[in-house]
CSV table of C-alpha atoms and ligand atoms in Angstrom, one decimal:
chain,number,residue,atom,x,y,z
A,1,MET,CA,11.8,13.7,0.2
A,2,LYS,CA,10.1,16.9,-0.9
A,3,THR,CA,8.4,18.8,2.0
A,4,ILE,CA,5.0,17.2,2.5
A,5,PRO,CA,2.2,19.8,2.4
A,6,ASP,CA,0.3,19.8,5.7
A,7,HIS,CA,-2.9,18.6,4.1
A,8,TRP,CA,-1.1,15.4,3.0
A,9,LYS,CA,0.8,14.7,6.2
A,10,TRP,CA,-2.0,12.4,7.3
A,11,PHE,CA,-1.2,10.0,4.4
A,12,TYR,CA,2.6,9.9,5.2
A,13,GLU,CA,1.9,9.4,8.9
A,14,SER,CA,-0.8,6.8,8.4
A,15,ARG,CA,1.5,4.2,6.9
A,16,TYR,CA,-1.3,1.6,6.6
A,17,GLY,CA,-4.5,1.4,4.6
A,18,MET,CA,-7.1,-1.1,3.3
A,19,PHE,CA,-7.5,-1.8,-0.4
A,20,ILE,CA,-10.9,-3.2,-1.4
A,21,HIS,CA,-11.4,-4.9,-4.8
A,22,TRP,CA,-15.1,-5.6,-5.0
A,23,GLY,CA,-17.5,-5.9,-8.0
A,24,PRO,CA,-19.6,-8.4,-9.9
A,25,TYR,CA,-16.4,-10.4,-10.7
A,26,ALA,CA,-16.7,-11.7,-7.1
A,27,VAL,CA,-19.6,-13.9,-8.3
A,28,ILE,CA,-17.2,-15.8,-10.5
A,29,GLY,CA,-14.7,-16.1,-7.7
A,30,HIS,CA,-11.6,-16.0,-10.0
A,31,GLY,CA,-10.2,-12.7,-8.9
A,32,GLU,CA,-11.0,-9.3,-10.4
A,33,GLN,CA,-10.1,-10.0,-14.1
A,34,PRO,CA,-11.9,-13.2,-15.3
A,35,LEU,CA,-13.7,-11.2,-18.0
A,36,PHE,CA,-10.4,-10.6,-19.9
A,37,ARG,CA,-8.2,-13.4,-18.6
A,38,GLU,CA,-10.8,-16.1,-19.4
A,39,ARG,CA,-12.2,-14.2,-22.4
A,40,LEU,CA,-15.7,-14.5,-21.1
A,41,ASP,CA,-18.7,-13.7,-23.3
A,42,GLN,CA,-19.2,-9.9,-22.7
A,43,ARG,CA,-23.0,-10.2,-22.9
A,44,GLU,CA,-23.2,-13.1,-20.4
A,45,TYR,CA,-20.8,-11.2,-18.1
A,46,THR,CA,-22.9,-8.1,-18.3
A,47,GLU,CA,-26.1,-10.1,-17.6
A,48,MET,CA,-24.4,-11.6,-14.6
A,49,ALA,CA,-23.2,-8.2,-13.4
A,50,CYS,CA,-26.7,-6.7,-13.7
A,51,LYS,CA,-28.2,-9.5,-11.7
A,52,TRP,CA,-25.5,-9.3,-9.0
A,53,ARG,CA,-27.2,-8.4,-5.7
A,54,PRO,CA,-25.0,-8.8,-2.6
A,55,LYS,CA,-27.4,-9.5,0.3
A,56,LYS,CA,-25.0,-9.0,3.2
A,57,PHE,CA,-23.1,-5.9,2.3
A,58,ASP,CA,-22.8,-3.7,5.3
A,59,ALA,CA,-20.1,-1.0,5.0
A,60,LYS,CA,-20.1,-0.3,8.7
A,61,LYS,CA,-18.8,-3.9,9.3
A,62,TRP,CA,-16.0,-3.3,6.8
A,63,ALA,CA,-15.1,0.0,8.5
A,64,ALA,CA,-15.0,-1.7,11.9
A,65,VAL,CA,-12.6,-4.3,10.6
A,66,ALA,CA,-10.3,-1.6,9.1
A,67,LYS,CA,-10.5,0.5,12.3
A,68,ALA,CA,-9.8,-2.5,14.6
A,69,GLY,CA,-7.0,-3.5,12.2
A,70,GLY,CA,-5.2,-0.2,12.8
A,71,MET,CA,-5.7,1.0,9.2
A,72,LYS,CA,-6.0,4.7,8.8
A,73,TYR,CA,-7.6,4.9,5.4
A,74,ALA,CA,-9.2,2.8,2.7
A,75,VAL,CA,-9.5,2.7,-1.1
A,76,LEU,CA,-12.6,1.0,-2.7
A,77,THR,CA,-12.8,0.0,-6.4
A,78,GLY,CA,-15.5,2.4,-7.6
A,79,ARG,CA,-15.0,1.0,-11.1
A,80,HIS,CA,-12.6,-1.8,-12.1
A,81,HIS,CA,-11.6,-2.9,-15.6
A,82,ASP,CA,-15.1,-4.6,-16.2
A,83,GLY,CA,-16.6,-1.1,-16.2
A,84,PHE,CA,-19.3,-1.9,-13.6
A,85,CYS,CA,-19.8,1.2,-11.3
A,86,LEU,CA,-20.5,0.9,-7.6
A,87,TRP,CA,-22.2,4.3,-7.5
A,88,ASP,CA,-25.2,6.0,-9.0
A,89,SER,CA,-23.5,7.4,-12.1
A,90,LYS,CA,-25.7,9.6,-14.3
A,91,TYR,CA,-23.5,8.6,-17.3
A,92,THR,CA,-24.4,4.9,-17.3
A,93,ASP,CA,-27.0,2.4,-16.0
A,94,TYR,CA,-24.2,-0.2,-15.6
A,95,SER,CA,-24.1,0.3,-11.9
A,96,SER,CA,-25.2,-1.1,-8.6
A,97,ALA,CA,-27.6,1.8,-8.3
A,98,LYS,CA,-29.5,1.1,-11.6
A,99,GLN,CA,-29.2,-2.7,-11.6
A,100,ALA,CA,-30.3,-5.4,-9.2
A,101,PRO,CA,-29.1,-3.9,-5.9
A,102,LYS,CA,-30.5,-0.4,-6.5
A,103,ARG,CA,-27.9,0.7,-4.0
A,104,ASP,CA,-25.1,3.3,-4.2
A,105,PHE,CA,-22.3,1.2,-2.6
A,106,VAL,CA,-19.8,3.9,-2.9
A,107,ARG,CA,-21.9,6.3,-0.9
A,108,GLU,CA,-22.5,3.7,1.8
A,109,TYR,CA,-18.8,3.0,1.9
A,110,LEU,CA,-17.8,6.6,2.2
A,111,ASP,CA,-20.4,7.4,4.9
A,112,ALA,CA,-19.4,4.3,7.0
A,113,PHE,CA,-15.6,4.8,6.7
A,114,ARG,CA,-15.8,8.5,7.4
A,115,ALA,CA,-18.1,7.8,10.4
A,116,ALA,CA,-15.4,5.4,11.7
A,117,GLY,CA,-12.8,8.2,11.5
A,118,LEU,CA,-11.0,6.8,8.5
A,119,ARG,CA,-9.8,8.7,5.4
A,120,VAL,CA,-11.5,7.6,2.2
A,121,GLY,CA,-10.2,6.9,-1.3
A,122,LEU,CA,-11.7,5.7,-4.5
A,123,TYR,CA,-10.0,3.4,-7.1
A,124,TYR,CA,-11.0,4.2,-10.7
A,125,SER,CA,-10.0,2.1,-13.7
A,126,LEU,CA,-9.5,4.4,-16.7
A,127,LEU,CA,-9.9,1.4,-19.1
A,128,ASP,CA,-13.2,-0.4,-19.6
A,129,TRP,CA,-12.9,-3.8,-21.3
A,130,ARG,CA,-16.4,-3.5,-22.7
A,131,ILE,CA,-15.7,-0.5,-24.9
A,132,PRO,CA,-14.3,-1.2,-28.4
A,133,ALA,CA,-13.0,2.4,-28.6
A,134,TYR,CA,-10.8,1.6,-25.7
A,135,TRP,CA,-9.2,-1.2,-27.6
A,136,GLU,CA,-9.1,0.7,-30.9
A,137,GLY,CA,-7.7,3.9,-29.3
A,138,PRO,CA,-7.8,7.4,-30.8
A,139,GLN,CA,-5.7,6.4,-33.8
A,140,HIS,CA,-8.2,3.9,-35.1
A,141,ASP,CA,-11.5,5.2,-33.7
A,142,PRO,CA,-10.9,8.9,-32.9
A,143,ALA,CA,-14.7,9.7,-32.4
A,144,GLY,CA,-15.3,6.6,-30.3
A,145,TRP,CA,-12.2,7.4,-28.2
A,146,ASP,CA,-13.3,11.0,-27.6
A,147,THR,CA,-16.7,9.9,-26.4
A,148,PHE,CA,-15.2,7.2,-24.1
A,149,CYS,CA,-12.5,9.6,-22.8
A,150,GLN,CA,-15.1,12.3,-22.1
A,151,TYR,CA,-17.2,9.6,-20.3
A,152,VAL,CA,-14.2,9.0,-18.0
A,153,HIS,CA,-13.7,12.7,-17.3
A,154,ASN,CA,-17.4,13.1,-16.6
A,155,GLN,CA,-17.4,10.2,-14.1
A,156,VAL,CA,-14.3,11.5,-12.3
A,157,ARG,CA,-15.9,15.0,-12.0
A,158,GLU,CA,-19.1,13.3,-10.8
A,159,LEU,CA,-17.3,11.4,-8.1
A,160,LEU,CA,-15.5,14.5,-6.9
A,161,THR,CA,-18.7,16.7,-7.0
A,162,ASP,CA,-21.4,14.5,-5.5
A,163,TYR,CA,-19.7,12.5,-2.8
A,164,GLY,CA,-18.1,15.0,-0.4
A,165,LYS,CA,-14.4,15.2,0.4
A,166,ILE,CA,-12.4,12.4,-1.2
A,167,ASP,CA,-8.9,12.0,0.3
A,168,VAL,CA,-7.3,9.7,-2.2
A,169,PHE,CA,-8.0,9.0,-5.9
A,170,TRP,CA,-6.4,5.8,-7.1
A,171,PHE,CA,-6.3,5.6,-10.9
A,172,ASP,CA,-5.4,2.4,-12.7
A,173,GLY,CA,-5.6,0.7,-16.1
A,174,ALA,CA,-4.2,3.5,-18.2
A,175,TRP,CA,-2.3,1.1,-20.5
A,176,PRO,CA,-1.6,1.0,-23.3
A,177,HIS,CA,-2.6,4.6,-23.8
A,178,SER,CA,-0.5,7.6,-22.7
A,179,ALA,CA,-1.2,10.4,-20.3
A,180,GLN,CA,-1.7,12.7,-23.3
A,181,THR,CA,-4.2,10.3,-24.8
A,182,TRP,CA,-6.2,10.2,-21.6
A,183,ARG,CA,-6.0,14.0,-21.3
A,184,SER,CA,-4.6,13.3,-17.9
A,185,TYR,CA,-3.1,16.8,-17.3
A,186,GLU,CA,-6.5,18.3,-17.9
A,187,LEU,CA,-8.1,15.6,-15.7
A,188,VAL,CA,-5.8,16.4,-12.8
A,189,LYS,CA,-6.3,20.1,-13.2
A,190,MET,CA,-10.1,19.6,-13.0
A,191,MET,CA,-9.7,17.3,-10.0
A,192,ARG,CA,-7.5,19.8,-8.1
A,193,SER,CA,-10.0,22.6,-8.8
A,194,LEU,CA,-12.8,20.5,-7.4
A,195,GLN,CA,-10.9,19.1,-4.4
A,196,PRO,CA,-7.6,21.0,-3.8
A,197,HIS,CA,-6.6,18.6,-1.0
A,198,ILE,CA,-7.0,15.4,-2.9
A,199,LEU,CA,-4.1,12.9,-3.2
A,200,ILE,CA,-3.8,11.4,-6.7
A,201,ASN,CA,-1.7,8.4,-7.4
A,202,ASN,CA,0.8,8.0,-10.3
A,203,ARG,CA,-1.2,5.8,-12.7
A,204,LEU,CA,-2.3,8.3,-15.2
A,205,GLY,CA,-0.7,6.9,-18.3
A,206,ALA,CA,2.7,6.7,-19.8
A,207,ILE,CA,4.3,9.9,-21.0
A,208,GLU,CA,4.7,10.0,-24.8
A,209,LYS,CA,8.4,10.3,-25.6
A,210,PRO,CA,9.5,9.7,-22.1
A,211,ALA,CA,12.7,11.5,-21.0
A,212,PRO,CA,15.9,9.5,-21.9
A,213,GLY,CA,16.7,6.8,-19.4
A,214,THR,CA,13.1,6.4,-18.2
A,215,GLN,CA,11.0,3.5,-19.5
A,216,ALA,CA,7.3,3.0,-19.3
A,217,ALA,CA,6.1,0.9,-16.4
A,218,ALA,CA,2.8,-0.8,-15.7
A,219,ASP,CA,2.6,0.7,-12.3
A,220,GLY,CA,2.9,4.3,-13.2
A,221,GLY,CA,3.6,5.3,-16.7
A,222,ALA,CA,6.9,6.7,-17.9
A,223,GLY,CA,8.7,5.9,-14.7
A,224,ALA,CA,8.6,7.7,-11.4
A,225,GLY,CA,10.8,10.6,-12.3
A,226,GLU,CA,8.9,12.2,-15.1
A,227,LEU,CA,5.5,11.6,-13.6
A,228,LYS,CA,6.0,13.5,-10.5
A,229,GLU,CA,4.1,16.4,-11.9
A,230,LEU,CA,1.1,14.2,-12.3
A,231,GLY,CA,1.2,11.7,-9.5
A,232,ASP,CA,1.4,12.7,-5.8
A,233,PHE,CA,2.5,9.3,-4.6
A,234,GLY,CA,4.2,6.3,-6.2
A,235,THR,CA,2.4,2.8,-6.2
A,236,PRO,CA,4.9,-0.1,-6.3
A,237,GLU,CA,2.8,-3.2,-6.8
A,238,HIS,CA,3.7,-6.6,-5.2
A,239,HIS,CA,7.0,-5.1,-4.2
A,240,ILE,CA,8.2,-2.7,-1.4
A,241,THR,CA,10.5,-0.3,-3.2
A,242,ALA,CA,11.1,3.2,-1.8
A,243,GLU,CA,10.8,6.1,-4.1
A,244,SER,CA,12.9,9.1,-3.6
A,245,GLY,CA,11.5,12.6,-3.8
A,246,ARG,CA,7.8,11.7,-3.2
A,247,MET,CA,5.5,9.7,-1.0
A,248,TRP,CA,4.8,6.1,-2.0
A,249,GLU,CA,2.5,3.3,-1.1
A,250,SER,CA,3.1,-0.4,-1.8
A,251,CYS,CA,-0.1,-2.2,-2.8
A,252,GLN,CA,-0.1,-5.8,-1.7
A,253,VAL,CA,-2.5,-8.7,-1.7
A,254,SER,CA,-3.3,-10.5,1.5
A,255,THR,CA,-3.7,-13.7,-0.5
A,256,TRP,CA,-1.2,-15.3,-2.8
A,257,ARG,CA,-1.9,-13.4,-6.0
A,258,LEU,CA,-5.3,-12.0,-6.9
A,259,TRP,CA,-7.0,-8.8,-5.8
A,260,GLY,CA,-10.7,-9.8,-6.3
A,261,TYR,CA,-12.5,-12.6,-4.3
A,262,THR,CA,-11.1,-16.0,-5.4
A,263,ILE,CA,-12.6,-19.3,-4.4
A,264,GLY,CA,-9.8,-21.6,-3.2
A,265,GLU,CA,-7.2,-18.7,-2.8
A,266,ARG,CA,-4.4,-19.2,-0.3
A,267,TRP,CA,-3.8,-16.7,2.4
A,268,ARG,CA,-0.5,-15.1,3.5
A,269,PRO,CA,0.0,-15.5,7.3
A,270,ALA,CA,-0.4,-12.5,9.6
A,271,ASP,CA,3.3,-12.3,10.4
A,272,LEU,CA,4.2,-12.0,6.7
A,273,LEU,CA,1.5,-9.3,6.2
A,274,LEU,CA,2.8,-7.4,9.2
A,275,ASP,CA,6.3,-7.8,8.0
A,276,MET,CA,5.3,-6.0,4.8
A,277,LEU,CA,3.9,-3.1,6.8
A,278,VAL,CA,7.1,-2.9,8.9
A,279,GLU,CA,9.3,-3.1,5.8
A,280,ALA,CA,7.3,-0.3,4.1
A,281,ALA,CA,7.5,1.9,7.2
A,282,GLY,CA,11.2,1.1,7.7
A,283,LYS,CA,11.7,2.3,4.1
A,284,GLY,CA,9.6,5.4,4.6
A,285,GLY,CA,6.4,4.4,2.8
A,286,ASN,CA,2.9,3.1,3.2
A,287,LEU,CA,1.4,-0.3,2.8
A,288,ILE,CA,-2.2,-0.7,1.4
A,289,MET,CA,-3.4,-4.2,2.2
A,290,ASN,CA,-5.9,-5.7,-0.1
A,291,VAL,CA,-9.1,-7.7,0.5
A,292,GLY,CA,-11.5,-9.1,-2.0
A,293,PRO,CA,-15.0,-9.3,-0.4
A,294,THR,CA,-17.3,-12.2,-1.2
A,295,PRO,CA,-20.1,-11.8,-3.8
A,296,ASP,CA,-22.5,-11.3,-0.9
A,297,GLY,CA,-20.4,-8.4,0.4
A,298,GLU,CA,-18.7,-9.9,3.4
A,299,LEU,CA,-15.0,-9.7,4.2
A,300,PRO,CA,-13.5,-13.3,4.2
A,301,ARG,CA,-13.0,-14.4,7.8
A,302,GLU,CA,-9.4,-15.3,6.9
A,303,PHE,CA,-8.8,-11.6,6.2
A,304,VAL,CA,-10.7,-10.4,9.2
A,305,ARG,CA,-8.6,-12.7,11.5
A,306,ARG,CA,-5.3,-11.5,10.1
A,307,ALA,CA,-6.4,-7.8,10.1
A,308,LYS,CA,-7.4,-8.2,13.7
A,309,ALA,CA,-4.1,-9.8,14.8
A,310,ILE,CA,-2.2,-6.9,13.1
A,311,GLY,CA,-4.6,-4.4,14.7
A,312,GLN,CA,-3.9,-5.9,18.2
A,313,TRP,CA,-0.2,-5.6,17.5
A,314,LEU,CA,-0.5,-2.0,16.4
A,315,ALA,CA,-2.6,-1.2,19.5
A,316,VAL,CA,0.6,-1.9,21.5
A,317,HIS,CA,3.3,-1.1,19.0
A,318,GLY,CA,1.6,1.5,16.7
A,319,GLU,CA,4.0,4.3,17.8
A,320,ALA,CA,6.8,2.4,15.9
A,321,ILE,CA,4.8,2.6,12.7
A,322,HIS,CA,2.3,5.5,12.6
A,323,GLY,CA,4.1,8.8,12.1
A,324,SER,CA,7.5,7.0,12.0
A,325,GLU,CA,10.4,7.9,9.8
A,326,PRO,CA,12.4,5.4,7.7
A,327,GLY,CA,14.7,3.5,10.2
A,328,GLU,CA,17.6,1.3,9.3
A,329,VAL,CA,20.0,3.5,11.4
A,330,CYS,CA,22.5,0.6,11.7
A,331,GLU,CA,22.7,-3.0,10.7
A,332,PHE,CA,19.8,-5.1,12.2
A,333,ILE,CA,19.0,-7.6,9.5
A,334,THR,CA,20.0,-10.5,11.7
A,335,CYS,CA,17.3,-9.7,14.2
A,336,GLY,CA,14.6,-7.5,12.5
A,337,ARG,CA,13.9,-4.0,11.2
A,338,GLN,CA,14.1,-0.5,12.6
A,339,THR,CA,12.0,2.6,12.4
A,340,LYS,CA,12.5,5.9,14.2
A,341,LYS,CA,10.6,8.8,15.5
A,342,GLY,CA,12.2,11.9,17.0
A,343,ASN,CA,14.7,10.7,19.6
A,344,ASN,CA,13.3,7.2,19.6
A,345,LEU,CA,14.7,4.2,17.8
A,346,TYR,CA,12.4,1.1,17.5
A,347,LEU,CA,13.9,-2.3,17.2
A,348,ILE,CA,11.2,-4.5,15.6
A,349,ILE,CA,12.3,-8.1,16.3
A,350,ARG,CA,11.4,-10.6,13.5
A,351,PHE,CA,13.6,-13.4,14.9
A,352,TRP,CA,13.4,-13.8,18.7
A,353,ASP,CA,16.4,-15.9,19.8
A,354,ARG,CA,15.2,-16.6,23.4
A,355,ARG,CA,18.4,-15.2,24.8
A,356,PRO,CA,18.4,-12.8,27.8
A,357,THR,CA,20.5,-10.2,26.0
A,358,LEU,CA,20.5,-8.5,22.6
A,359,THR,CA,23.5,-6.5,21.3
A,360,LEU,CA,23.1,-3.8,18.7
A,361,ALA,CA,26.3,-2.7,16.9
A,362,GLY,CA,26.8,0.7,15.5
A,363,LEU,CA,24.5,3.1,17.3
A,364,GLU,CA,26.3,6.4,18.0
A,365,THR,CA,23.6,8.1,19.9
A,366,ARG,CA,23.5,7.6,23.7
A,367,VAL,CA,20.5,5.6,24.9
A,368,LYS,CA,18.7,7.1,28.0
A,369,LYS,CA,16.0,4.4,28.4
A,370,ALA,CA,15.2,1.0,26.9
A,371,THR,CA,11.7,-0.5,27.1
A,372,LEU,CA,10.3,-3.8,25.8
A,373,LEU,CA,7.3,-2.1,24.3
A,374,THR,CA,5.4,-5.4,24.0
A,375,THR,CA,5.2,-5.8,27.8
A,376,GLY,CA,6.2,-2.3,29.0
A,377,LYS,CA,9.1,-3.8,30.8
A,378,LYS,CA,12.1,-1.4,31.4
A,379,LEU,CA,15.3,-3.1,30.2
A,380,ALA,CA,18.8,-2.7,31.7
A,381,PHE,CA,21.6,-2.0,29.2
A,382,THR,CA,25.2,-1.2,28.9
A,383,GLN,CA,26.5,1.0,26.0
A,384,SER,CA,30.1,1.3,24.8
A,385,ALA,CA,31.3,3.4,21.8
A,386,ASP,CA,30.2,0.7,19.3
A,387,TYR,CA,27.9,-1.7,21.1
A,388,LEU,CA,24.6,-1.4,23.0
A,389,THR,CA,23.7,-4.5,25.0
A,390,LEU,CA,20.2,-4.9,26.2
A,391,LYS,CA,19.5,-7.2,29.2
A,392,GLY,CA,16.7,-9.0,30.9
A,393,LEU,CA,14.9,-10.2,27.8
A,394,PRO,CA,12.4,-13.1,28.3
A,395,ALA,CA,13.1,-16.4,26.7
A,396,GLU,CA,9.5,-16.8,25.6
A,397,PRO,CA,8.7,-14.3,22.8
A,398,PRO,CA,6.1,-11.8,24.4
A,399,THR,CA,4.0,-11.9,21.2
A,400,ASP,CA,3.4,-14.3,18.3
A,401,LEU,CA,4.1,-11.4,16.0
A,402,PHE,CA,7.1,-9.1,16.4
A,403,PRO,CA,8.3,-7.9,19.8
A,404,VAL,CA,9.4,-4.3,19.8
A,405,ILE,CA,12.2,-2.6,21.9
A,406,LYS,CA,12.0,1.2,22.2
A,407,LEU,CA,15.2,3.0,22.7
A,408,GLU,CA,14.8,6.5,23.9
A,409,CYS,CA,18.0,8.4,23.0
A,410,ASP,CA,19.4,11.7,23.9
A,411,GLY,CA,19.0,12.9,20.3
A,412,PRO,CA,17.8,11.7,16.9
A,413,PRO,CA,19.3,8.2,16.5
A,414,GLN,CA,22.5,8.3,14.5
A,415,ALA,CA,24.9,5.5,13.4
A,416,ARG,CA,28.6,5.3,14.2
A,417,PRO,CA,30.5,6.5,11.2
A,418,TRP,CA,31.5,2.9,10.2
A,419,ALA,CA,27.8,1.8,10.6
A,420,VAL,CA,26.1,4.4,8.5
A,421,HIS,CA,26.2,2.2,5.4
A,422,ARG,CA,24.8,-1.3,4.9
A,423,LEU,CA,27.1,-4.2,3.8
A,424,TRP,CA,27.3,-3.4,0.1
A,425,GLN,CA,27.4,0.3,0.4
A,426,GLY,CA,29.9,3.0,1.5
A,427,ASP,CA,33.7,3.0,1.7
A,428,PRO,CA,34.9,-0.6,2.6
A,429,ARG,CA,38.0,0.9,4.4
A,430,ARG,CA,35.7,1.9,7.2
A,431,MET,CA,35.9,-1.7,8.4
A,432,THR,CA,39.7,-2.1,8.1
A,433,ALA,CA,40.4,-1.3,11.8
A,434,TRP,CA,37.7,-3.8,12.8
A,435,ALA,CA,39.3,-6.6,10.7
A,436,ALA,CA,42.9,-5.6,11.8
A,437,ALA,CA,42.0,-6.0,15.5
A,438,ARG,CA,42.5,-9.8,14.9
A,439,GLY,CA,45.8,-9.3,13.0
A,440,THR,CA,46.6,-9.1,9.4
A,441,SER,CA,47.6,-12.6,8.3
A,442,VAL,CA,45.5,-15.6,7.1
A,443,TRP,CA,46.8,-17.6,10.0
A,444,ALA,CA,44.3,-18.2,12.8
A,445,ASP,CA,46.3,-16.1,15.2
A,446,GLY,CA,46.5,-13.3,12.7
A,447,LYS,CA,50.3,-13.2,13.0
A,448,THR,CA,52.5,-13.1,9.9
A,449,ARG,CA,54.9,-15.9,9.5
B,501,LIG,O1,-5.0,-4.8,-13.4
B,501,LIG,C1,-5.0,-4.3,-12.1
B,501,LIG,C2,-5.3,-5.3,-11.1
B,501,LIG,O2,-6.5,-5.9,-11.4
B,501,LIG,C3,-5.4,-4.7,-9.7
B,501,LIG,O3,-6.4,-3.8,-9.7
B,501,LIG,C4,-4.0,-4.1,-9.4
B,501,LIG,C5,-4.0,-3.3,-8.1
B,501,LIG,O4,-3.0,-2.4,-8.0
B,501,LIG,N1,-3.7,-3.1,-10.5
B,501,LIG,C6,-3.7,-3.6,-11.8
B,501,LIG,C7,-2.5,-4.4,-12.2
B,501,LIG,O5,-1.3,-3.5,-12.1
């Protein structure tokens, strides 16, 4: 991992944010993309969007849910692919400020989340499905494209000029056009001149003629490598895949599939949502958890309940996540996941087996103190060269989510030489002595005949 500049450390240490997909598409209740996916009539959609007037939107309530949920930052869709703007843009009247609500939802969101002590981000779709020039592209409508592309640059400048300090700018929807076509280098240069501390994601368009061996990818253009000069963090979508060399943030839905409000959607359980956070932290990245507010501007109670449960877990176990380093010091897949911080190793137990002892194989570093963080109970333990056995664990799992055991070691947690690599990695001969302890033959007693 490249050294993280001080002004970005907050992002790396936060590990957990709220993604908010909200816009007039919520009225239809088929996620955030019905306009395209259902090939709706553009005029009817526009008419619906201009009439959309959420009566119950209160950004303070959203901020309170994020705060209580243990989230450290949020990203709101200022403009999604339907082109409707949630701020008072001087470049269009297709906005919440000029149409029915007569409200600048982006400003209300920024004010409320900042007031709650949260970092703030804006999602901005480069594409706008209303605009023929977007579909035609510069090749077939050079003049139209130039006008549309300048509109995009103007709006980004506007958001970074009139709304105070923006911590994260989350681009999306560059396809099928390249970074060069969007003039993304110029765009980023302008953004950094306006807000030097801003974090910009890696969705600024594919690189024309990508370097050999890299292929264009929906979530980030030409592939991580080459885009590093444009994107400050990677954005694996619907998967939790670590990226080497730069920060990354996995974006995930809290429902089964769609990002925008969906009538009849199914919800992922809180333990699965928490598991994604723990997996991301265990791999050294962030999780941004999505919610699609209702057309009236409320957060669905199914989301609020799950966010609250994870927030209560983080209130007790947050030290294992916030500011943690990627874990997986030694094998632990049969019980859970690991993160580490300084001399501490955190065992995050996914599968509580109700036994009074738990044995961890392969930790080299001497443990000084073991605590069941969930209850604060000090645990007795014995430690040999290869095995640490923790004792006095309760049969009943001390939480419905994941109990955590904190091991305070006499140095940064390290693995035994044979335990550094996971099953499919490393030199297999590191395990020979372990196998030979039984004997060498196929007979049960290991003796050769
Ligand atoms: O098309 C969008 C989609 O609607 C949603 O915004 C996700 C969120 O990361 N991004 C795009 C799909 O990759």
